[in-house]
Tab-separated table of C-alpha atoms in Angstrom:
chain	number	residue	atom	x	y	z
N	1	UNK	CA	105.120	74.365	110.936
N	2	UNK	CA	104.307	72.104	113.861
N	3	UNK	CA	102.363	68.953	113.068
N	4	UNK	CA	99.588	69.425	115.614
N	5	UNK	CA	96.722	66.930	115.893
N	6	UNK	CA	93.426	66.630	117.802
N	7	UNK	CA	95.369	65.030	120.666
N	8	UNK	CA	97.168	68.363	121.132
N	9	UNK	CA	93.937	69.857	122.525
N	10	UNK	CA	92.670	69.126	126.031
N	11	UNK	CA	89.032	69.767	126.959
N	12	UNK	CA	88.229	70.287	130.626
N	13	UNK	CA	84.552	71.210	130.174
N	14	UNK	CA	82.021	70.863	127.358
N	15	UNK	CA	78.459	72.057	127.864
N	16	UNK	CA	75.482	73.269	125.862
N	17	UNK	CA	75.310	77.053	126.246
N	18	UNK	CA	72.274	77.466	123.986
N	19	UNK	CA	69.815	75.243	122.142
N	20	UNK	CA	67.421	76.754	119.625
N	21	UNK	CA	67.214	76.687	115.849
N	22	UNK	CA	70.984	76.138	116.102
N	23	UNK	CA	73.166	75.141	119.043
N	24	UNK	CA	76.056	76.847	120.826
N	25	UNK	CA	78.471	74.834	122.965
N	26	UNK	CA	80.856	76.292	125.522
N	27	UNK	CA	84.287	74.760	126.083
N	28	UNK	CA	87.053	75.198	128.618
N	29	UNK	CA	90.148	74.019	126.797
N	30	UNK	CA	93.821	74.456	126.212
N	31	UNK	CA	96.173	73.494	123.391
N	32	UNK	CA	99.862	73.007	122.748
N	33	UNK	CA	101.939	76.011	121.670
N	34	UNK	CA	104.339	76.417	118.730
N	35	UNK	CA	107.124	77.346	121.152
N	36	UNK	CA	106.447	74.220	123.203
N	37	UNK	CA	104.366	73.330	126.221
N	38	UNK	CA	100.712	74.075	126.827
N	39	UNK	CA	98.820	77.354	126.652
N	40	UNK	CA	96.564	78.635	129.409
N	41	UNK	CA	93.010	77.413	129.856
N	42	UNK	CA	90.599	79.251	127.536
N	43	UNK	CA	86.835	79.686	127.386
N	44	UNK	CA	85.532	79.307	123.812
N	45	UNK	CA	82.033	79.176	122.330
N	46	UNK	CA	81.331	77.038	119.264
N	47	UNK	CA	78.411	77.651	116.915
N	48	UNK	CA	77.369	74.104	115.999
N	49	UNK	CA	76.199	73.766	112.386
N	50	UNK	CA	77.919	70.592	111.221
N	51	UNK	CA	78.403	69.677	107.560
N	52	UNK	CA	76.558	71.511	104.783
N	53	UNK	CA	76.477	71.506	101.009
N	54	UNK	CA	75.974	74.061	98.265
N	55	UNK	CA	75.513	73.653	94.525
N	56	UNK	CA	75.674	76.152	91.680
N	57	UNK	CA	73.168	74.960	89.038
N	58	UNK	CA	74.582	75.516	85.548
N	59	UNK	CA	72.974	74.852	82.163
N	60	UNK	CA	75.764	74.312	79.585
N	61	UNK	CA	73.309	74.479	76.680
N	62	UNK	CA	71.839	77.858	77.591
N	63	UNK	CA	75.054	78.997	79.316
N	64	UNK	CA	73.016	80.112	82.336
N	65	UNK	CA	73.167	79.716	86.101
N	66	UNK	CA	70.486	79.711	88.768
N	67	UNK	CA	70.551	81.684	92.011
N	68	UNK	CA	68.167	81.547	94.949
N	69	UNK	CA	67.292	84.658	96.933
N	70	UNK	CA	65.874	84.724	100.447
N	71	UNK	CA	65.918	86.657	103.719
N	72	UNK	CA	69.036	86.070	105.822
N	73	UNK	CA	69.098	87.199	109.448
N	74	UNK	CA	72.906	87.412	109.407
N	75	UNK	CA	72.755	90.225	106.840
N	76	UNK	CA	70.008	92.151	108.613
N	77	UNK	CA	72.162	94.783	110.330
N	78	UNK	CA	74.962	95.208	107.796
N	79	UNK	CA	73.502	95.101	104.294
N	80	UNK	CA	71.191	97.551	102.566
N	81	UNK	CA	68.941	94.545	102.029
N	82	UNK	CA	69.015	91.265	103.999
N	83	UNK	CA	67.654	89.384	100.982
N	84	UNK	CA	70.767	87.654	99.619
N	85	UNK	CA	71.404	85.889	96.290
N	86	UNK	CA	73.008	82.527	97.042
N	87	UNK	CA	73.644	78.997	95.893
N	88	UNK	CA	71.155	76.212	96.466
N	89	UNK	CA	72.314	74.912	99.859
N	90	UNK	CA	71.378	72.868	102.886
N	91	UNK	CA	72.594	71.169	106.050
N	92	UNK	CA	73.544	67.486	105.992
N	93	UNK	CA	71.530	66.309	108.988
N	94	UNK	CA	71.012	62.613	108.230
N	95	UNK	CA	73.887	60.114	108.551
N	96	UNK	CA	72.769	58.106	105.506
N	97	UNK	CA	72.716	61.134	103.149
N	98	UNK	CA	75.745	61.991	101.045
N	99	UNK	CA	76.557	65.619	100.157
N	100	UNK	CA	75.419	64.878	96.593
N	101	UNK	CA	72.077	63.517	97.876
N	102	UNK	CA	71.483	66.681	99.907
N	103	UNK	CA	72.442	68.936	96.984
N	104	UNK	CA	69.899	67.226	94.732
N	105	UNK	CA	67.175	67.303	97.407
N	106	UNK	CA	67.736	70.972	98.127
N	107	UNK	CA	67.741	71.849	94.410
N	108	UNK	CA	64.291	70.317	94.112
N	109	UNK	CA	62.980	72.019	97.278
N	110	UNK	CA	64.515	75.455	96.706
N	111	UNK	CA	64.315	75.757	92.918
N	112	UNK	CA	62.200	72.920	91.528
N	113	UNK	CA	65.060	71.588	89.387
N	114	UNK	CA	66.816	68.262	88.936
N	115	UNK	CA	70.595	68.197	89.213
N	116	UNK	CA	72.298	65.789	86.821
N	117	UNK	CA	76.088	65.485	86.716
N	118	UNK	CA	77.924	67.134	89.570
N	119	UNK	CA	81.432	68.542	89.614
N	120	UNK	CA	83.158	68.911	92.974
N	121	UNK	CA	84.598	72.398	93.461
N	122	UNK	CA	86.015	72.374	97.004
N	123	UNK	CA	85.580	71.285	100.620
N	124	UNK	CA	86.409	73.690	103.452
N	125	UNK	CA	85.570	75.087	106.876
N	126	UNK	CA	83.352	78.138	106.453
N	127	UNK	CA	84.457	80.032	109.582
N	128	UNK	CA	86.548	77.779	111.877
N	129	UNK	CA	87.256	80.537	114.397
N	130	UNK	CA	83.796	80.018	115.870
N	131	UNK	CA	81.790	77.475	113.848
N	132	UNK	CA	82.233	73.792	113.026
N	133	UNK	CA	80.474	74.043	109.642
N	134	UNK	CA	82.302	72.012	106.973
N	135	UNK	CA	81.103	72.898	103.487
N	136	UNK	CA	80.932	70.715	100.347
N	137	UNK	CA	80.725	72.866	97.218
N	138	UNK	CA	79.593	71.674	93.776
N	139	UNK	CA	78.615	72.817	90.321
N	140	UNK	CA	75.654	70.809	89.043
N	141	UNK	CA	74.362	70.374	85.528
N	142	UNK	CA	70.693	71.335	85.186
N	143	UNK	CA	68.139	72.134	82.513
N	144	UNK	CA	67.186	75.733	83.275
N	145	UNK	CA	64.977	76.350	80.224
N	146	UNK	CA	61.821	76.635	82.338
N	147	UNK	CA	63.415	77.225	85.756
N	148	UNK	CA	62.638	80.076	88.108
N	149	UNK	CA	59.804	81.002	90.427
N	150	UNK	CA	58.929	80.857	94.120
N	151	UNK	CA	59.815	77.880	96.308
N	152	UNK	CA	60.661	76.753	99.835
N	153	UNK	CA	59.085	74.686	102.588
N	154	UNK	CA	56.377	76.650	104.409
N	155	UNK	CA	56.812	74.525	107.545
N	156	UNK	CA	60.443	75.690	107.724
N	157	UNK	CA	59.523	79.336	107.135
N	158	UNK	CA	61.219	79.391	103.729
N	159	UNK	CA	60.270	81.982	101.123
N	160	UNK	CA	62.648	81.552	98.183
N	161	UNK	CA	62.837	83.209	94.789
N	162	UNK	CA	64.784	81.233	92.173
N	163	UNK	CA	66.219	83.293	89.341
N	164	UNK	CA	67.997	82.268	86.134
N	165	UNK	CA	70.680	84.533	84.686
N	166	UNK	CA	73.138	84.289	81.832
N	167	UNK	CA	76.781	83.488	82.483
N	168	UNK	CA	77.636	86.957	81.167
N	169	UNK	CA	75.288	88.662	83.617
N	170	UNK	CA	76.575	86.518	86.478
N	171	UNK	CA	80.167	87.524	85.730
N	172	UNK	CA	79.146	91.189	85.496
N	173	UNK	CA	77.510	90.863	88.924
N	174	UNK	CA	80.717	89.285	90.245
N	175	UNK	CA	82.937	92.013	88.776
N	176	UNK	CA	80.688	94.744	90.179
N	177	UNK	CA	81.170	93.394	93.715
N	178	UNK	CA	77.502	92.452	94.028
N	179	UNK	CA	78.093	88.900	95.298
N	180	UNK	CA	78.066	88.991	99.105
N	181	UNK	CA	77.859	85.271	99.936
N	182	UNK	CA	81.292	83.619	100.255
N	183	UNK	CA	80.144	80.216	98.953
N	184	UNK	CA	78.544	81.899	95.952
N	185	UNK	CA	81.683	83.947	95.338
N	186	UNK	CA	83.890	80.846	95.319
N	187	UNK	CA	81.540	78.914	93.008
N	188	UNK	CA	81.182	81.730	90.480
N	189	UNK	CA	84.939	82.327	90.383
N	190	UNK	CA	85.418	78.591	89.829
N	191	UNK	CA	82.883	78.601	86.994
N	192	UNK	CA	84.686	81.525	85.357
N	193	UNK	CA	87.922	79.502	85.331
N	194	UNK	CA	86.407	76.136	84.366
N	195	UNK	CA	83.393	76.987	82.181
N	196	UNK	CA	84.932	76.106	78.808
N	197	UNK	CA	86.275	72.725	79.943
N	198	UNK	CA	83.011	71.990	81.766
N	199	UNK	CA	80.927	72.695	78.651
N	200	UNK	CA	83.175	70.463	76.566
N	201	UNK	CA	82.621	67.558	78.976
N	202	UNK	CA	78.905	68.080	79.550
N	203	UNK	CA	78.045	68.737	75.888
N	204	UNK	CA	80.205	65.959	74.439
């Protein structure tokens, strides 16, 4: 495959098409082609989200995970219910915050729990065809013995239900096709593959 780089894209115009809770930018651009030369000028919109982080809280002692459930506008017209079970997650919007810092802050805000050790699962673009979101995914050790309840920041319109479930129930939910969030799907599949080794390390 061709070794294309950022310099193989030319931008003729870059403007803000929308500014609200999120931002959309509109570009007029062209890029080099596999067969050689340059393609035609294209108009493309970019949904600007930036970097984000998600963490799957896991208690190796109880062999349980925690999920947060909240209303999601993106699922409003497709799902039977737009209340989606997800990971603890948040946007990295401060230059001095690391992904791990944000994961721990969000775990406290969304579920009232402290994340201890963290295991990196993956880094990836969530939907690069139209969004610049780059996602950092973790599994975090947590004490879930008394976890669960209702959380979220009222000033941000958050209304979050944190739920603890056994590893067995989580895997049954996965196998039944009841996990509809991609980040959650990746994290739970990772936990299925790495649970035994993770428990050995965290319980040593």
